[in-house]
Structure formats: C-alpha cells, structure tokens
CSV table of C-alpha atoms and ligand atoms in Angstrom, one decimal:
chain,number,residue,atom,x,y,z
A,1,MET,CA,82.4,109.1,136.0
A,2,PRO,CA,83.6,105.6,135.8
A,3,ASN,CA,85.6,104.8,132.7
A,4,LYS,CA,83.4,102.9,129.9
A,5,PHE,CA,86.7,100.7,129.4
A,6,PRO,CA,87.9,100.1,133.0
A,7,ILE,CA,91.3,98.3,133.6
A,8,LEU,CA,90.4,98.2,137.3
A,9,VAL,CA,87.0,97.3,138.7
A,10,SER,CA,85.6,96.5,142.5
A,11,GLY,CA,84.8,92.9,142.5
A,12,ALA,CA,87.0,92.0,139.6
A,13,PRO,CA,87.5,88.3,138.8
A,14,ARG,CA,90.3,86.4,139.6
A,15,ALA,CA,93.2,86.6,137.1
A,16,GLY,CA,93.4,82.9,135.3
A,17,SER,CA,92.7,79.9,137.3
A,18,GLU,CA,92.4,79.1,140.9
A,19,ARG,CA,95.6,77.1,140.9
A,20,THR,CA,98.3,79.8,141.9
A,21,ILE,CA,101.3,79.9,139.9
A,22,SER,CA,102.4,83.2,141.2
A,23,PRO,CA,102.0,84.9,144.6
A,24,ASP,CA,101.5,88.3,142.4
A,25,ARG,CA,98.3,86.9,140.7
A,26,ARG,CA,95.4,89.0,142.0
A,27,PRO,CA,92.1,90.3,140.9
A,28,ALA,CA,92.4,93.8,139.1
A,29,THR,CA,90.6,95.4,141.8
A,30,GLY,CA,90.3,99.2,141.8
A,31,SER,CA,88.8,102.1,140.3
A,32,SER,CA,89.2,103.6,136.6
A,33,GLU,CA,87.7,107.0,136.2
A,34,VAL,CA,87.2,109.7,133.8
A,35,ILE,CA,87.4,113.4,135.0
A,36,VAL,CA,85.8,115.6,132.3
A,37,ASP,CA,88.5,118.6,132.5
A,38,SER,CA,86.1,121.3,130.8
A,39,PRO,CA,82.8,121.9,129.3
A,40,VAL,CA,84.6,123.3,126.3
A,41,HIS,CA,85.2,120.7,123.6
A,42,GLY,CA,87.8,121.8,121.2
A,43,LYS,CA,90.3,123.2,123.5
A,44,ALA,CA,92.6,121.7,126.3
A,45,PRO,CA,91.6,123.3,129.8
A,46,TRP,CA,94.7,125.4,129.8
A,47,GLU,CA,93.6,127.1,126.6
A,48,VAL,CA,90.1,128.1,128.6
A,49,GLY,CA,91.7,129.6,131.3
A,50,ALA,CA,93.5,129.2,134.7
A,51,GLY,CA,90.0,129.2,136.4
A,52,GLN,CA,89.2,126.0,134.3
A,53,VAL,CA,92.6,124.4,135.2
A,54,GLN,CA,91.6,125.2,139.0
A,55,GLU,CA,88.2,123.4,138.8
A,56,MET,CA,90.0,120.3,137.3
A,57,LEU,CA,92.6,120.2,140.2
A,58,GLU,CA,89.7,120.5,142.7
A,59,MET,CA,88.2,117.7,141.1
A,60,TYR,CA,91.6,115.7,141.3
A,61,ARG,CA,91.8,116.7,144.9
A,62,ASP,CA,88.3,115.5,145.7
A,63,ARG,CA,88.5,112.4,144.0
A,64,PHE,CA,91.9,111.6,145.9
A,65,LEU,CA,89.8,112.3,149.3
A,66,ALA,CA,87.0,110.3,148.4
A,67,LEU,CA,89.1,107.3,147.4
A,68,LYS,CA,91.0,107.6,150.8
A,69,ALA,CA,88.2,108.1,152.8
A,70,GLU,CA,86.8,104.9,151.1
A,71,GLY,CA,89.8,102.9,152.5
A,72,ARG,CA,90.2,100.3,149.5
A,73,THR,CA,92.9,102.0,147.5
A,74,SER,CA,96.4,102.0,148.0
A,75,TYR,CA,97.7,104.6,145.5
A,76,VAL,CA,95.8,107.0,143.3
A,77,HIS,CA,97.3,107.9,140.1
A,78,ILE,CA,95.9,110.7,138.1
A,79,ILE,CA,97.1,111.3,134.5
A,80,ARG,CA,96.5,113.6,131.6
A,81,ASN,CA,97.2,112.2,128.0
A,82,HIS,CA,97.4,115.3,125.7
A,83,GLY,CA,97.5,114.5,121.8
A,84,ALA,CA,96.9,111.0,119.9
A,85,ALA,CA,100.8,110.3,120.0
A,86,ALA,CA,100.5,110.6,124.0
A,87,ALA,CA,97.5,107.9,124.1
A,88,SER,CA,94.7,110.0,124.2
A,89,SER,CA,91.7,108.2,122.6
A,90,LEU,CA,88.8,110.5,123.4
A,91,GLY,CA,88.3,114.0,121.5
A,92,HIS,CA,86.7,115.7,124.4
A,93,PRO,CA,89.4,117.1,127.1
A,94,HIS,CA,89.7,114.6,129.9
A,95,SER,CA,91.9,113.5,132.6
A,96,GLN,CA,92.2,109.6,134.0
A,97,LEU,CA,92.1,108.4,137.3
A,98,PHE,CA,93.4,105.1,138.4
A,99,GLY,CA,92.9,104.0,142.0
A,100,LEU,CA,95.5,100.9,142.2
A,101,PRO,CA,95.3,98.3,144.9
A,102,PHE,CA,99.2,98.6,145.2
A,103,ILE,CA,102.0,101.5,145.4
A,104,PRO,CA,103.2,101.4,141.6
A,105,PRO,CA,107.1,100.5,141.0
A,106,VAL,CA,108.2,104.2,140.3
A,107,ILE,CA,106.6,105.2,143.5
A,108,ASP,CA,108.2,102.7,145.4
A,109,ALA,CA,111.4,103.5,143.6
A,110,GLU,CA,111.0,107.5,144.7
A,111,LEU,CA,110.3,106.4,147.9
A,112,ASN,CA,113.5,104.5,148.2
A,113,GLY,CA,115.2,107.5,146.7
A,114,PHE,CA,113.9,109.9,149.3
A,115,ALA,CA,114.9,107.3,152.1
A,116,SER,CA,118.4,106.6,151.1
A,117,ALA,CA,119.1,110.2,150.5
A,118,TYR,CA,119.1,110.8,154.1
A,119,PRO,CA,119.5,107.4,155.6
A,120,GLY,CA,118.4,107.5,159.6
A,121,GLU,CA,117.9,111.4,159.4
A,122,ALA,CA,115.4,114.0,158.6
A,123,GLY,CA,115.7,115.9,155.3
A,124,CYS,CA,114.3,115.7,151.9
A,125,ILE,CA,115.8,115.3,148.7
A,126,LEU,CA,113.4,117.3,146.5
A,127,CYS,CA,113.6,120.2,148.9
A,128,ASP,CA,117.3,120.4,148.3
A,129,ILE,CA,116.8,120.1,144.5
A,130,VAL,CA,114.3,122.9,144.4
A,131,ARG,CA,116.7,125.1,146.5
A,132,ASP,CA,119.9,124.0,144.4
A,133,THR,CA,118.2,124.5,141.2
A,134,GLU,CA,116.9,127.9,141.6
A,135,ALA,CA,120.2,129.3,143.1
A,136,GLU,CA,122.0,127.5,140.2
A,137,GLY,CA,119.4,128.7,137.8
A,138,SER,CA,120.3,127.0,134.3
A,139,ARG,CA,117.3,124.5,134.5
A,140,LEU,CA,114.9,126.9,136.1
A,141,VAL,CA,111.7,127.5,133.9
A,142,MET,CA,109.6,129.7,136.4
A,143,ALA,CA,109.3,130.1,140.2
A,144,THR,CA,106.5,131.6,142.0
A,145,GLY,CA,105.9,132.1,145.9
A,146,GLY,CA,104.9,128.5,146.1
A,147,PHE,CA,105.9,126.4,143.3
A,148,VAL,CA,109.1,126.2,141.0
A,149,VAL,CA,109.2,124.7,137.8
A,150,PHE,CA,112.1,123.3,136.2
A,151,SER,CA,113.8,120.6,134.1
A,152,PRO,CA,115.2,117.8,136.2
A,153,PHE,CA,118.9,117.0,136.0
A,154,ALA,CA,118.6,113.8,134.3
A,155,ALA,CA,115.2,114.8,132.4
A,156,ARG,CA,114.3,111.2,130.6
A,157,LEU,CA,112.9,113.2,127.5
A,158,PRO,CA,113.6,116.3,125.6
A,159,TYR,CA,111.8,119.1,127.6
A,160,GLU,CA,110.6,117.1,130.6
A,161,THR,CA,109.5,119.7,133.4
A,162,TRP,CA,108.6,119.2,136.9
A,163,ILE,CA,106.5,121.5,138.9
A,164,VAL,CA,107.1,121.2,142.5
A,165,PRO,CA,105.7,123.0,145.4
A,166,ARG,CA,107.8,124.9,147.7
A,167,ARG,CA,106.3,123.9,150.8
A,168,HIS,CA,107.5,120.1,151.8
A,169,GLN,CA,104.4,118.3,151.7
A,170,PRO,CA,103.9,114.6,150.9
A,171,ARG,CA,100.4,114.5,149.6
A,172,PHE,CA,98.9,116.3,146.8
A,173,GLU,CA,95.6,116.1,148.4
A,174,ASP,CA,96.7,118.1,151.1
A,175,CYS,CA,97.8,121.1,148.9
A,176,ASP,CA,95.9,124.3,149.8
A,177,ARG,CA,97.3,126.1,146.8
A,178,LEU,CA,95.4,125.0,144.0
A,179,ASP,CA,94.5,128.4,142.4
A,180,GLU,CA,98.3,129.2,142.3
A,181,LEU,CA,99.1,125.8,141.1
A,182,SER,CA,96.7,126.3,138.0
A,183,GLU,CA,98.0,129.7,137.3
A,184,VAL,CA,101.5,128.0,137.0
A,185,MET,CA,100.3,125.0,135.0
A,186,THR,CA,98.2,127.1,132.7
A,187,GLU,CA,101.4,129.4,132.0
A,188,VAL,CA,103.6,126.2,131.5
A,189,LEU,CA,101.6,124.3,129.4
A,190,LEU,CA,100.7,127.2,126.9
A,191,ARG,CA,104.6,127.8,126.6
A,192,TYR,CA,104.6,124.5,125.5
A,193,ARG,CA,101.9,124.9,123.1
A,194,ASP,CA,103.3,128.1,121.8
A,195,ARG,CA,107.2,127.2,121.6
A,196,LEU,CA,107.0,123.6,120.9
A,197,ASP,CA,104.0,123.6,118.4
A,198,ASP,CA,101.6,122.2,120.9
A,199,PRO,CA,103.4,118.6,121.4
A,200,PRO,CA,101.7,115.6,122.4
A,201,LEU,CA,102.3,115.2,126.3
A,202,ASN,CA,101.6,113.4,129.4
A,203,TYR,CA,101.4,114.4,132.7
A,204,TRP,CA,100.9,112.9,136.1
A,205,ILE,CA,100.8,113.5,139.8
A,206,HIS,CA,103.4,112.1,142.0
A,207,SER,CA,101.8,111.7,145.6
A,208,TYR,CA,102.6,109.9,148.9
A,209,PRO,CA,100.6,106.7,148.9
A,210,LEU,CA,96.9,107.0,150.5
A,211,HIS,CA,97.5,105.5,153.9
A,212,GLY,CA,100.7,105.5,156.3
A,213,GLU,CA,102.9,108.2,157.3
A,214,SER,CA,106.1,106.7,157.7
A,215,ARG,CA,108.6,107.5,155.0
A,216,PRO,CA,109.8,111.0,153.6
A,217,TYR,CA,108.1,112.2,150.1
A,218,HIS,CA,107.2,115.6,148.7
A,219,TRP,CA,104.7,115.3,146.0
A,220,HIS,CA,105.1,116.8,142.7
A,221,LEU,CA,103.8,116.8,138.7
A,222,GLU,CA,105.7,115.6,136.0
A,223,ILE,CA,105.2,117.1,132.5
A,224,LEU,CA,106.7,114.8,129.9
A,225,PRO,CA,106.1,115.9,126.1
A,226,ARG,CA,106.3,113.2,123.7
A,227,LEU,CA,108.7,114.4,120.9
A,228,THR,CA,110.9,111.1,120.2
A,229,VAL,CA,110.1,107.5,120.5
A,230,PRO,CA,111.6,105.4,123.3
A,231,GLY,CA,113.7,102.6,121.9
A,232,GLY,CA,114.8,99.4,123.1
A,233,LEU,CA,117.3,100.9,125.6
A,234,GLU,CA,114.9,103.0,127.1
A,235,LEU,CA,112.2,100.2,127.5
A,236,GLY,CA,114.3,97.2,127.8
A,237,ALA,CA,116.8,98.6,130.5
A,238,ASP,CA,115.0,101.7,131.8
A,239,VAL,CA,118.0,103.9,130.5
A,240,TRP,CA,116.9,106.8,129.1
A,241,VAL,CA,119.1,108.9,126.5
A,242,ASN,CA,117.9,112.4,126.1
A,243,ILE,CA,119.0,114.5,122.8
A,244,VAL,CA,117.9,117.7,124.2
A,245,ALA,CA,120.2,118.9,127.1
A,246,PRO,CA,118.0,119.9,130.2
A,247,GLU,CA,119.4,123.4,130.3
A,248,GLU,CA,118.5,124.0,126.7
A,249,ALA,CA,115.1,122.8,127.3
A,250,ALA,CA,114.4,125.1,130.3
A,251,ALA,CA,115.9,128.0,128.4
A,252,LEU,CA,113.4,127.6,125.4
A,253,LEU,CA,110.7,127.2,128.5
A,254,ARG,CA,111.7,130.0,130.4
B,301,ZN,ZN1,110.6,118.1,150.5
B,302,ZN,ZN1,108.2,111.8,140.6
C-alpha cells in the first residue's frame, strides 16, 4: 500500500524556487510503499515461518516487476527495519519500498567496484568472493545448494552478513528460488534472534537498476544488526570501525 508519510510521490512539486541553484535539484518524484509482511501482529515473519517469508519475498518481486513495467522508476530499494533502534516506526511487521528516480550512490559505487575488478573482461567479483569465502571457511555462516551466507571480509558493523545466490544473476526480480531463499533467511534471522538476543537490524536488497544491462553485477541481500552506534568517523568519512572480527561473528552465527 502507499506509505502514509511518503518521501517520494508521483507528481511531486519542485523543490524550492524555479530559480535553479544546482543542477541536482529536482522534484521528489517516485514511490514510497509499505509492504505488510504478515497478518500476524506481534511476530516477525521469520518467527511465523518460512512460508510467510516466502510470501513476503514474492511480494517484493511482484513490486519490482510492476515498477519495472511502469517504466518511471530507475531503482527499487526494498528494506526492512526491525526494532525501534533500527528505525522501525510502526508496530505491525512491515517492509518498505522506495522507487527512486535515480541510481543511489551505494549502488553506483558497487557497480564501479564490479567493473574495476575486471576491467575490460568478463568476470564477477562477487562470484569470486563466494567461491573464496566458502573454500576458506572462517567467515562462512551457512551454505545451501543455491545460496551462501557469510560475514564479508570488511564487515562494517558487528555481525553484518550477506546472503548471496550462487547463480550469477544481476537482478533480484529474476530469482526463481524464492522458496529456498525464504528457508535461508528464516534460519539466519532466527539465529540472530536466538544468539544475539533479537537485535535491532536492517536488511536490504541490492540489485541491478531496473533498466539497462550493460554492467557486471550480482544481486545480494545485506543484513546489518544495529548493536553499536556509528560515530563521526563512520558518518563523516564513511570509514567503518568494527569491534567484532567478521570471523568471530560468523562463528557465532554458524
Ligand atoms: Zn557473480
Ligand atoms: Zn551491496
């Protein structure tokens, strides 16, 4: 459903005066949606069961496909804020979708990273990371036929994990293994609840922009527990100091 407090709307008024100060000024055009994760009020969908998580993921995919068909959105960002300290502001379990009229800076940086890892040749840095992480083992959390879960080498925050499909696929909306992904997500998120005392956390999906095909990319889901408060170094310089080694984090979640 549309968000009651949308940050982006279709037909948004222009920001500020018509006198253009910066070429970056543009209307806040796009979409803000709330996805109701579950009919069960007091439980996260992964506490209801993998079937509920699968329905939620299928709705994510349906909305990606609908906004893509509509043709006005550049990038779909779906997130889930779990717990008040992770900015969840509504009691009923829900996710949020932002249909952005631009490619966000983090995705732009990731696209540049994929391209610079293999300049001028075919190859995927995330396929390499999956293979190397699994072979080395110390940062691996779990692995199934279709997905690998691990703490990234340079995890930003304590117990950060990524869920990555083994299949090289740029876009989440092309994933045809949402049943298996829902089992993996349920297992991982229940481990967070049981081993870290149900921490506040955010997760989001990183996927290729809705249109165009020209750059290497590999979709993934990032989970960030919010056990520490980022300070001036993190926010001011985008330099992240993590007090829990990713190997320790993975061992706890394995
Ligand atoms: Zn890949
Ligand atoms: Zn990412």
